Amino acid sequence: MSSAQSRRCTADELLGLRNEKHLELFEGELFELSSSALASLIGGQLACGLHDYSERHGGFVFPTRAGLQCFSDDPECVLKPRASYFAEGKLVHGVPKGWLRQTPDLVAEVRSRNDQVSLDRKVQVYLEAGIRMVWVACPESRTVQVYRPSGESSLLHADDTLIGEDILPGFECRVGELFPPK
Protein backbone atom coordinates (compact mmCIF):
# COMPACT_ATOMS: atom_id res chain seq x y z
CA MET A 1 0.00 0.00 0.00
CA SER A 2 1.39 3.39 -0.90
CA SER A 3 -0.16 6.32 0.87
CA ALA A 4 -1.17 9.57 -0.76
CA GLN A 5 1.01 11.48 1.67
CA SER A 6 3.77 10.20 3.91
CA ARG A 7 2.62 12.10 7.00
CA ARG A 8 0.10 10.88 9.51
CA CYS A 9 -3.21 12.69 9.75
CA THR A 10 -6.30 13.03 11.95
CA ALA A 11 -9.94 12.96 10.87
CA ASP A 12 -10.31 16.67 11.63
CA GLU A 13 -7.23 17.49 9.53
CA LEU A 14 -8.64 15.41 6.66
CA LEU A 15 -11.91 17.34 6.76
CA GLY A 16 -9.91 20.56 6.33
CA LEU A 17 -7.95 19.40 3.27
CA ARG A 18 -8.94 20.83 -0.10
CA ASN A 19 -8.82 17.45 -1.84
CA GLU A 20 -10.43 15.45 1.00
CA LYS A 21 -13.07 14.05 -1.39
CA HIS A 22 -10.38 11.88 -2.96
CA LEU A 23 -8.79 10.61 0.26
CA GLU A 24 -9.53 8.11 3.02
CA LEU A 25 -7.87 7.93 6.42
CA PHE A 26 -6.96 4.41 7.47
CA GLU A 27 -4.63 3.51 10.34
CA GLY A 28 -3.51 7.14 10.53
CA GLU A 29 -2.43 7.41 6.89
CA LEU A 30 -4.05 9.08 3.91
CA PHE A 31 -4.88 6.95 0.89
CA GLU A 32 -6.13 8.04 -2.50
CA LEU A 33 -9.46 6.65 -3.64
CA SER A 34 -9.68 4.93 -6.97
CA SER A 35 -11.72 6.99 -9.41
CA SER A 36 -12.15 4.97 -12.58
CA ALA A 37 -15.17 5.73 -14.74
CA LEU A 38 -16.34 2.10 -14.55
CA ALA A 39 -16.20 1.97 -10.75
CA SER A 40 -18.01 5.32 -10.58
CA LEU A 41 -20.75 4.08 -12.92
CA ILE A 42 -21.33 0.91 -10.89
CA GLY A 43 -21.22 2.84 -7.61
CA GLY A 44 -23.80 5.22 -9.05
CA GLN A 45 -26.06 2.33 -10.04
CA LEU A 46 -25.88 0.93 -6.50
CA ALA A 47 -26.58 4.36 -4.99
CA CYS A 48 -29.53 4.94 -7.35
CA GLY A 49 -31.08 1.61 -6.40
CA LEU A 50 -30.68 2.42 -2.72
CA HIS A 51 -32.08 5.93 -3.29
CA ASP A 52 -35.15 4.51 -5.05
CA TYR A 53 -35.65 2.17 -2.10
CA SER A 54 -35.31 5.00 0.45
CA GLU A 55 -37.85 7.11 -1.46
CA ARG A 56 -40.43 4.34 -0.94
CA HIS A 57 -39.42 3.09 2.52
CA GLY A 58 -37.58 5.93 4.23
CA GLY A 59 -34.02 6.26 5.37
CA PHE A 60 -31.03 8.10 3.97
CA VAL A 61 -28.63 7.17 1.18
CA PHE A 62 -25.24 8.78 0.86
CA PRO A 63 -23.83 8.25 -2.61
CA THR A 64 -20.23 8.39 -3.64
CA ARG A 65 -17.82 8.85 -0.87
CA ALA A 66 -19.57 10.35 2.16
CA GLY A 67 -17.04 9.85 4.96
CA LEU A 68 -17.83 7.38 7.74
CA GLN A 69 -16.11 7.90 11.09
CA CYS A 70 -17.89 5.20 13.12
CA PHE A 71 -15.07 2.80 13.94
CA SER A 72 -14.49 2.35 17.69
CA ASP A 73 -11.28 0.35 17.16
CA ASP A 74 -9.81 3.30 15.21
CA PRO A 75 -11.72 6.52 16.02
CA GLU A 76 -9.63 8.53 13.54
CA CYS A 77 -10.46 6.18 10.63
CA VAL A 78 -12.53 7.76 7.84
CA LEU A 79 -13.70 5.40 5.09
CA LYS A 80 -15.71 6.47 2.06
CA PRO A 81 -17.79 3.69 0.50
CA ARG A 82 -19.42 4.12 -2.89
CA ALA A 83 -22.82 4.25 -1.14
CA SER A 84 -24.19 3.88 2.36
CA TYR A 85 -27.74 3.42 3.62
CA PHE A 86 -29.12 4.46 7.01
CA ALA A 87 -32.57 3.16 7.97
CA GLU A 88 -35.38 5.53 8.89
CA GLY A 89 -34.75 7.04 12.33
CA LYS A 90 -31.06 6.14 12.39
CA LEU A 91 -29.78 9.71 11.99
CA VAL A 92 -31.74 11.06 14.96
CA HIS A 93 -29.69 14.27 15.11
CA GLY A 94 -29.98 14.92 11.38
CA VAL A 95 -27.27 14.95 8.76
CA PRO A 96 -23.97 16.21 10.23
CA LYS A 97 -21.81 18.88 8.62
CA GLY A 98 -18.71 16.71 9.07
CA TRP A 99 -18.20 12.96 8.97
CA LEU A 100 -21.02 10.48 9.55
CA ARG A 101 -20.43 9.07 13.04
CA GLN A 102 -23.52 6.83 13.10
CA THR A 103 -23.08 3.31 11.77
CA PRO A 104 -24.97 2.76 8.52
CA ASP A 105 -27.03 -0.37 8.02
CA LEU A 106 -25.44 -1.16 4.66
CA VAL A 107 -22.46 -0.03 2.59
CA ALA A 108 -21.64 -0.73 -1.04
CA GLU A 109 -18.15 -0.79 -2.53
CA VAL A 110 -16.74 -1.44 -6.02
CA ARG A 111 -13.55 -3.44 -6.38
CA SER A 112 -10.83 -1.73 -8.41
CA ARG A 113 -7.28 -2.69 -9.34
CA ASN A 114 -6.21 0.73 -8.10
CA ASP A 115 -7.51 0.33 -4.52
CA GLN A 116 -4.77 1.37 -2.14
CA VAL A 117 -6.44 -0.03 0.96
CA SER A 118 -7.32 -3.71 0.77
CA LEU A 119 -11.05 -3.95 0.11
CA ASP A 120 -11.12 -7.23 2.06
CA ARG A 121 -9.68 -5.39 5.08
CA LYS A 122 -12.24 -2.59 4.67
CA VAL A 123 -15.07 -5.13 4.63
CA GLN A 124 -13.76 -6.58 7.88
CA VAL A 125 -13.59 -3.09 9.45
CA TYR A 126 -17.13 -2.29 8.28
CA LEU A 127 -18.54 -5.48 9.79
CA GLU A 128 -16.63 -5.04 13.06
CA ALA A 129 -18.17 -1.54 13.32
CA GLY A 130 -21.66 -3.05 13.29
CA ILE A 131 -22.61 -2.47 9.67
CA ARG A 132 -25.21 -5.15 8.98
CA MET A 133 -24.43 -5.86 5.32
CA VAL A 134 -21.68 -5.01 2.84
CA TRP A 135 -22.04 -5.33 -0.93
CA VAL A 136 -18.87 -5.47 -3.04
CA ALA A 137 -19.35 -5.27 -6.80
CA CYS A 138 -16.57 -6.66 -9.00
CA PRO A 139 -16.57 -5.22 -12.54
CA GLU A 140 -14.21 -7.85 -13.96
CA SER A 141 -16.34 -10.84 -12.99
CA ARG A 142 -19.67 -8.95 -13.08
CA THR A 143 -20.50 -10.26 -9.62
CA VAL A 144 -21.54 -8.91 -6.24
CA GLN A 145 -20.22 -10.43 -3.02
CA VAL A 146 -22.57 -9.98 -0.05
CA TYR A 147 -20.96 -9.99 3.40
CA ARG A 148 -22.73 -10.33 6.76
CA PRO A 149 -21.48 -9.96 10.37
CA SER A 150 -22.04 -13.70 10.96
CA GLY A 151 -19.11 -14.36 8.62
CA GLU A 152 -21.44 -15.77 5.98
CA SER A 153 -21.07 -14.41 2.47
CA SER A 154 -22.74 -15.01 -0.88
CA LEU A 155 -21.39 -14.56 -4.40
CA LEU A 156 -24.03 -13.39 -6.86
CA HIS A 157 -23.61 -13.55 -10.64
CA ALA A 158 -25.17 -11.41 -13.38
CA ASP A 159 -28.39 -13.45 -13.58
CA ASP A 160 -28.84 -13.58 -9.79
CA THR A 161 -30.95 -11.15 -7.78
CA LEU A 162 -29.41 -8.91 -5.15
CA ILE A 163 -31.91 -8.61 -2.30
CA GLY A 164 -31.97 -6.43 0.77
CA GLU A 165 -32.89 -9.25 3.15
CA ASP A 166 -34.12 -7.93 6.53
CA ILE A 167 -32.10 -4.71 6.17
CA LEU A 168 -33.93 -3.50 3.05
CA PRO A 169 -37.15 -5.56 2.96
CA GLY A 170 -38.47 -5.71 -0.59
CA PHE A 171 -35.27 -4.45 -2.25
CA GLU A 172 -34.42 -6.43 -5.38
CA CYS A 173 -32.05 -5.79 -8.28
CA ARG A 174 -30.73 -8.13 -10.95
CA VAL A 175 -26.95 -8.08 -10.54
CA GLY A 176 -26.33 -7.73 -14.28
CA GLU A 177 -28.22 -4.40 -14.29
CA LEU A 178 -25.45 -2.85 -12.17
CA PHE A 179 -22.87 -3.27 -14.93
CA PRO A 180 -22.68 -1.71 -18.41
CA PRO A 181 -23.55 -3.95 -21.35
CA LYS A 182 -20.68 -6.12 -22.60
PDB file of C-alpha atoms in Angstrom:
ATOM      1  CA  MET A   1       0.000   0.000   0.000  1.00  0.00           C
ATOM      2  CA  SER A   2       1.393   3.386  -0.901  1.00  0.00           C
ATOM      3  CA  SER A   3      -0.165   6.323   0.868  1.00  0.00           C
ATOM      4  CA  ALA A   4      -1.165   9.570  -0.763  1.00  0.00           C
ATOM      5  CA  GLN A   5       1.006  11.484   1.667  1.00  0.00           C
ATOM      6  CA  SER A   6       3.765  10.202   3.908  1.00  0.00           C
ATOM      7  CA  ARG A   7       2.618  12.102   7.003  1.00  0.00           C
ATOM      8  CA  ARG A   8       0.096  10.879   9.514  1.00  0.00           C
ATOM      9  CA  CYS A   9      -3.215  12.685   9.754  1.00  0.00           C
ATOM     10  CA  THR A  10      -6.300  13.028  11.948  1.00  0.00           C
ATOM     11  CA  ALA A  11      -9.945  12.958  10.869  1.00  0.00           C
ATOM     12  CA  ASP A  12     -10.313  16.674  11.626  1.00  0.00           C
ATOM     13  CA  GLU A  13      -7.235  17.488   9.533  1.00  0.00           C
ATOM     14  CA  LEU A  14      -8.636  15.408   6.664  1.00  0.00           C
ATOM     15  CA  LEU A  15     -11.906  17.343   6.762  1.00  0.00           C
ATOM     16  CA  GLY A  16      -9.906  20.561   6.331  1.00  0.00           C
ATOM     17  CA  LEU A  17      -7.947  19.396   3.270  1.00  0.00           C
ATOM     18  CA  ARG A  18      -8.939  20.831  -0.096  1.00  0.00           C
ATOM     19  CA  ASN A  19      -8.816  17.448  -1.838  1.00  0.00           C
ATOM     20  CA  GLU A  20     -10.435  15.449   1.005  1.00  0.00           C
ATOM     21  CA  LYS A  21     -13.072  14.045  -1.392  1.00  0.00           C
ATOM     22  CA  HIS A  22     -10.378  11.885  -2.964  1.00  0.00           C
ATOM     23  CA  LEU A  23      -8.790  10.615   0.260  1.00  0.00           C
ATOM     24  CA  GLU A  24      -9.531   8.111   3.019  1.00  0.00           C
ATOM     25  CA  LEU A  25      -7.868   7.934   6.418  1.00  0.00           C
ATOM     26  CA  PHE A  26      -6.957   4.405   7.467  1.00  0.00           C
ATOM     27  CA  GLU A  27      -4.632   3.506  10.340  1.00  0.00           C
ATOM     28  CA  GLY A  28      -3.514   7.140  10.530  1.00  0.00           C
ATOM     29  CA  GLU A  29      -2.425   7.413   6.893  1.00  0.00           C
ATOM     30  CA  LEU A  30      -4.047   9.079   3.915  1.00  0.00           C
ATOM     31  CA  PHE A  31      -4.880   6.946   0.894  1.00  0.00           C
ATOM     32  CA  GLU A  32      -6.129   8.036  -2.497  1.00  0.00           C
ATOM     33  CA  LEU A  33      -9.456   6.655  -3.639  1.00  0.00           C
ATOM     34  CA  SER A  34      -9.680   4.930  -6.975  1.00  0.00           C
ATOM     35  CA  SER A  35     -11.723   6.993  -9.413  1.00  0.00           C
ATOM     36  CA  SER A  36     -12.150   4.966 -12.578  1.00  0.00           C
ATOM     37  CA  ALA A  37     -15.173   5.726 -14.736  1.00  0.00           C
ATOM     38  CA  LEU A  38     -16.344   2.104 -14.551  1.00  0.00           C
ATOM     39  CA  ALA A  39     -16.198   1.970 -10.749  1.00  0.00           C
ATOM     40  CA  SER A  40     -18.014   5.319 -10.578  1.00  0.00           C
ATOM     41  CA  LEU A  41     -20.750   4.077 -12.919  1.00  0.00           C
ATOM     42  CA  ILE A  42     -21.335   0.905 -10.888  1.00  0.00           C
ATOM     43  CA  GLY A  43     -21.224   2.836  -7.610  1.00  0.00           C
ATOM     44  CA  GLY A  44     -23.804   5.219  -9.047  1.00  0.00           C
ATOM     45  CA  GLN A  45     -26.056   2.328 -10.040  1.00  0.00           C
ATOM     46  CA  LEU A  46     -25.882   0.934  -6.497  1.00  0.00           C
ATOM     47  CA  ALA A  47     -26.577   4.365  -4.988  1.00  0.00           C
ATOM     48  CA  CYS A  48     -29.525   4.942  -7.348  1.00  0.00           C
ATOM     49  CA  GLY A  49     -31.080   1.611  -6.400  1.00  0.00           C
ATOM     50  CA  LEU A  50     -30.679   2.422  -2.717  1.00  0.00           C
ATOM     51  CA  HIS A  51     -32.084   5.928  -3.290  1.00  0.00           C
ATOM     52  CA  ASP A  52     -35.151   4.515  -5.053  1.00  0.00           C
ATOM     53  CA  TYR A  53     -35.654   2.174  -2.103  1.00  0.00           C
ATOM     54  CA  SER A  54     -35.306   5.004   0.452  1.00  0.00           C
ATOM     55  CA  GLU A  55     -37.850   7.114  -1.458  1.00  0.00           C
ATOM     56  CA  ARG A  56     -40.432   4.340  -0.941  1.00  0.00           C
ATOM     57  CA  HIS A  57     -39.421   3.088   2.516  1.00  0.00           C
ATOM     58  CA  GLY A  58     -37.577   5.931   4.234  1.00  0.00           C
ATOM     59  CA  GLY A  59     -34.018   6.261   5.366  1.00  0.00           C
ATOM     60  CA  PHE A  60     -31.031   8.100   3.969  1.00  0.00           C
ATOM     61  CA  VAL A  61     -28.632   7.167   1.177  1.00  0.00           C
ATOM     62  CA  PHE A  62     -25.244   8.783   0.859  1.00  0.00           C
ATOM     63  CA  PRO A  63     -23.829   8.247  -2.610  1.00  0.00           C
ATOM     64  CA  THR A  64     -20.226   8.394  -3.639  1.00  0.00           C
ATOM     65  CA  ARG A  65     -17.824   8.849  -0.873  1.00  0.00           C
ATOM     66  CA  ALA A  66     -19.565  10.352   2.157  1.00  0.00           C
ATOM     67  CA  GLY A  67     -17.040   9.851   4.961  1.00  0.00           C
ATOM     68  CA  LEU A  68     -17.829   7.381   7.739  1.00  0.00           C
ATOM     69  CA  GLN A  69     -16.112   7.899  11.089  1.00  0.00           C
ATOM     70  CA  CYS A  70     -17.891   5.204  13.115  1.00  0.00           C
ATOM     71  CA  PHE A  71     -15.067   2.798  13.942  1.00  0.00           C
ATOM     72  CA  SER A  72     -14.490   2.351  17.694  1.00  0.00           C
ATOM     73  CA  ASP A  73     -11.281   0.348  17.156  1.00  0.00           C
ATOM     74  CA  ASP A  74      -9.812   3.300  15.210  1.00  0.00           C
ATOM     75  CA  PRO A  75     -11.723   6.520  16.021  1.00  0.00           C
ATOM     76  CA  GLU A  76      -9.633   8.533  13.538  1.00  0.00           C
ATOM     77  CA  CYS A  77     -10.461   6.178  10.635  1.00  0.00           C
ATOM     78  CA  VAL A  78     -12.532   7.762   7.839  1.00  0.00           C
ATOM     79  CA  LEU A  79     -13.700   5.403   5.090  1.00  0.00           C
ATOM     80  CA  LYS A  80     -15.710   6.465   2.058  1.00  0.00           C
ATOM     81  CA  PRO A  81     -17.793   3.687   0.505  1.00  0.00           C
ATOM     82  CA  ARG A  82     -19.422   4.121  -2.891  1.00  0.00           C
ATOM     83  CA  ALA A  83     -22.821   4.255  -1.139  1.00  0.00           C
ATOM     84  CA  SER A  84     -24.193   3.881   2.357  1.00  0.00           C
ATOM     85  CA  TYR A  85     -27.740   3.415   3.623  1.00  0.00           C
ATOM     86  CA  PHE A  86     -29.125   4.464   7.006  1.00  0.00           C
ATOM     87  CA  ALA A  87     -32.568   3.156   7.972  1.00  0.00           C
ATOM     88  CA  GLU A  88     -35.378   5.532   8.892  1.00  0.00           C
ATOM     89  CA  GLY A  89     -34.750   7.044  12.334  1.00  0.00           C
ATOM     90  CA  LYS A  90     -31.063   6.136  12.389  1.00  0.00           C
ATOM     91  CA  LEU A  91     -29.781   9.709  11.986  1.00  0.00           C
ATOM     92  CA  VAL A  92     -31.739  11.057  14.961  1.00  0.00           C
ATOM     93  CA  HIS A  93     -29.695  14.271  15.113  1.00  0.00           C
ATOM     94  CA  GLY A  94     -29.978  14.918  11.382  1.00  0.00           C
ATOM     95  CA  VAL A  95     -27.266  14.950   8.758  1.00  0.00           C
ATOM     96  CA  PRO A  96     -23.974  16.205  10.230  1.00  0.00           C
ATOM     97  CA  LYS A  97     -21.811  18.885   8.623  1.00  0.00           C
ATOM     98  CA  GLY A  98     -18.709  16.709   9.067  1.00  0.00           C
ATOM     99  CA  TRP A  99     -18.200  12.962   8.974  1.00  0.00           C
ATOM    100  CA  LEU A 100     -21.023  10.483   9.548  1.00  0.00           C
ATOM    101  CA  ARG A 101     -20.431   9.073  13.035  1.00  0.00           C
ATOM    102  CA  GLN A 102     -23.520   6.830  13.097  1.00  0.00           C
ATOM    103  CA  THR A 103     -23.077   3.313  11.767  1.00  0.00           C
ATOM    104  CA  PRO A 104     -24.971   2.764   8.517  1.00  0.00           C
ATOM    105  CA  ASP A 105     -27.027  -0.368   8.023  1.00  0.00           C
ATOM    106  CA  LEU A 106     -25.444  -1.161   4.657  1.00  0.00           C
ATOM    107  CA  VAL A 107     -22.460  -0.031   2.593  1.00  0.00           C
ATOM    108  CA  ALA A 108     -21.640  -0.731  -1.036  1.00  0.00           C
ATOM    109  CA  GLU A 109     -18.150  -0.791  -2.531  1.00  0.00           C
ATOM    110  CA  VAL A 110     -16.744  -1.435  -6.017  1.00  0.00           C
ATOM    111  CA  ARG A 111     -13.548  -3.445  -6.376  1.00  0.00           C
ATOM    112  CA  SER A 112     -10.827  -1.732  -8.407  1.00  0.00           C
ATOM    113  CA  ARG A 113      -7.279  -2.685  -9.336  1.00  0.00           C
ATOM    114  CA  ASN A 114      -6.206   0.734  -8.095  1.00  0.00           C
ATOM    115  CA  ASP A 115      -7.514   0.333  -4.525  1.00  0.00           C
ATOM    116  CA  GLN A 116      -4.767   1.374  -2.141  1.00  0.00           C
ATOM    117  CA  VAL A 117      -6.437  -0.029   0.964  1.00  0.00           C
ATOM    118  CA  SER A 118      -7.323  -3.712   0.767  1.00  0.00           C
ATOM    119  CA  LEU A 119     -11.050  -3.950   0.114  1.00  0.00           C
ATOM    120  CA  ASP A 120     -11.123  -7.226   2.057  1.00  0.00           C
ATOM    121  CA  ARG A 121      -9.676  -5.387   5.076  1.00  0.00           C
ATOM    122  CA  LYS A 122     -12.240  -2.592   4.675  1.00  0.00           C
ATOM    123  CA  VAL A 123     -15.075  -5.133   4.634  1.00  0.00           C
ATOM    124  CA  GLN A 124     -13.757  -6.576   7.879  1.00  0.00           C
ATOM    125  CA  VAL A 125     -13.587  -3.095   9.454  1.00  0.00           C
ATOM    126  CA  TYR A 126     -17.133  -2.288   8.283  1.00  0.00           C
ATOM    127  CA  LEU A 127     -18.539  -5.479   9.790  1.00  0.00           C
ATOM    128  CA  GLU A 128     -16.628  -5.040  13.059  1.00  0.00           C
ATOM    129  CA  ALA A 129     -18.165  -1.544  13.321  1.00  0.00           C
ATOM    130  CA  GLY A 130     -21.656  -3.052  13.291  1.00  0.00           C
ATOM    131  CA  ILE A 131     -22.614  -2.469   9.665  1.00  0.00           C
ATOM    132  CA  ARG A 132     -25.212  -5.150   8.980  1.00  0.00           C
ATOM    133  CA  MET A 133     -24.430  -5.855   5.319  1.00  0.00           C
ATOM    134  CA  VAL A 134     -21.679  -5.013   2.842  1.00  0.00           C
ATOM    135  CA  TRP A 135     -22.044  -5.334  -0.931  1.00  0.00           C
ATOM    136  CA  VAL A 136     -18.871  -5.470  -3.035  1.00  0.00           C
ATOM    137  CA  ALA A 137     -19.346  -5.266  -6.802  1.00  0.00           C
ATOM    138  CA  CYS A 138     -16.572  -6.662  -8.997  1.00  0.00           C
ATOM    139  CA  PRO A 139     -16.570  -5.225 -12.544  1.00  0.00           C
ATOM    140  CA  GLU A 140     -14.208  -7.848 -13.964  1.00  0.00           C
ATOM    141  CA  SER A 141     -16.341 -10.843 -12.988  1.00  0.00           C
ATOM    142  CA  ARG A 142     -19.670  -8.946 -13.078  1.00  0.00           C
ATOM    143  CA  THR A 143     -20.497 -10.262  -9.617  1.00  0.00           C
ATOM    144  CA  VAL A 144     -21.541  -8.909  -6.240  1.00  0.00           C
ATOM    145  CA  GLN A 145     -20.224 -10.435  -3.024  1.00  0.00           C
ATOM    146  CA  VAL A 146     -22.575  -9.979  -0.052  1.00  0.00           C
ATOM    147  CA  TYR A 147     -20.961  -9.992   3.399  1.00  0.00           C
ATOM    148  CA  ARG A 148     -22.726 -10.326   6.759  1.00  0.00           C
ATOM    149  CA  PRO A 149     -21.484  -9.961  10.368  1.00  0.00           C
ATOM    150  CA  SER A 150     -22.039 -13.695  10.961  1.00  0.00           C
ATOM    151  CA  GLY A 151     -19.109 -14.364   8.621  1.00  0.00           C
ATOM    152  CA  GLU A 152     -21.441 -15.767   5.983  1.00  0.00           C
ATOM    153  CA  SER A 153     -21.075 -14.408   2.467  1.00  0.00           C
ATOM    154  CA  SER A 154     -22.736 -15.012  -0.885  1.00  0.00           C
ATOM    155  CA  LEU A 155     -21.387 -14.564  -4.401  1.00  0.00           C
ATOM    156  CA  LEU A 156     -24.033 -13.391  -6.856  1.00  0.00           C
ATOM    157  CA  HIS A 157     -23.613 -13.550 -10.638  1.00  0.00           C
ATOM    158  CA  ALA A 158     -25.166 -11.412 -13.378  1.00  0.00           C
ATOM    159  CA  ASP A 159     -28.390 -13.453 -13.583  1.00  0.00           C
ATOM    160  CA  ASP A 160     -28.839 -13.578  -9.789  1.00  0.00           C
ATOM    161  CA  THR A 161     -30.950 -11.146  -7.784  1.00  0.00           C
ATOM    162  CA  LEU A 162     -29.405  -8.912  -5.153  1.00  0.00           C
ATOM    163  CA  ILE A 163     -31.910  -8.614  -2.300  1.00  0.00           C
ATOM    164  CA  GLY A 164     -31.968  -6.429   0.772  1.00  0.00           C
ATOM    165  CA  GLU A 165     -32.891  -9.253   3.146  1.00  0.00           C
ATOM    166  CA  ASP A 166     -34.118  -7.932   6.530  1.00  0.00           C
ATOM    167  CA  ILE A 167     -32.095  -4.713   6.170  1.00  0.00           C
ATOM    168  CA  LEU A 168     -33.926  -3.504   3.051  1.00  0.00           C
ATOM    169  CA  PRO A 169     -37.145  -5.561   2.957  1.00  0.00           C
ATOM    170  CA  GLY A 170     -38.472  -5.706  -0.592  1.00  0.00           C
ATOM    171  CA  PHE A 171     -35.275  -4.446  -2.255  1.00  0.00           C
ATOM    172  CA  GLU A 172     -34.416  -6.429  -5.383  1.00  0.00           C
ATOM    173  CA  CYS A 173     -32.045  -5.795  -8.276  1.00  0.00           C
ATOM    174  CA  ARG A 174     -30.735  -8.134 -10.946  1.00  0.00           C
ATOM    175  CA  VAL A 175     -26.952  -8.084 -10.543  1.00  0.00           C
ATOM    176  CA  GLY A 176     -26.335  -7.731 -14.277  1.00  0.00           C
ATOM    177  CA  GLU A 177     -28.216  -4.404 -14.290  1.00  0.00           C
ATOM    178  CA  LEU A 178     -25.451  -2.849 -12.169  1.00  0.00           C
ATOM    179  CA  PHE A 179     -22.867  -3.266 -14.933  1.00  0.00           C
ATOM    180  CA  PRO A 180     -22.678  -1.706 -18.407  1.00  0.00           C
ATOM    181  CA  PRO A 181     -23.549  -3.952 -21.353  1.00  0.00           C
ATOM    182  CA  LYS A 182     -20.684  -6.117 -22.596  1.00  0.00           C
TER     183      LYS A 182
END
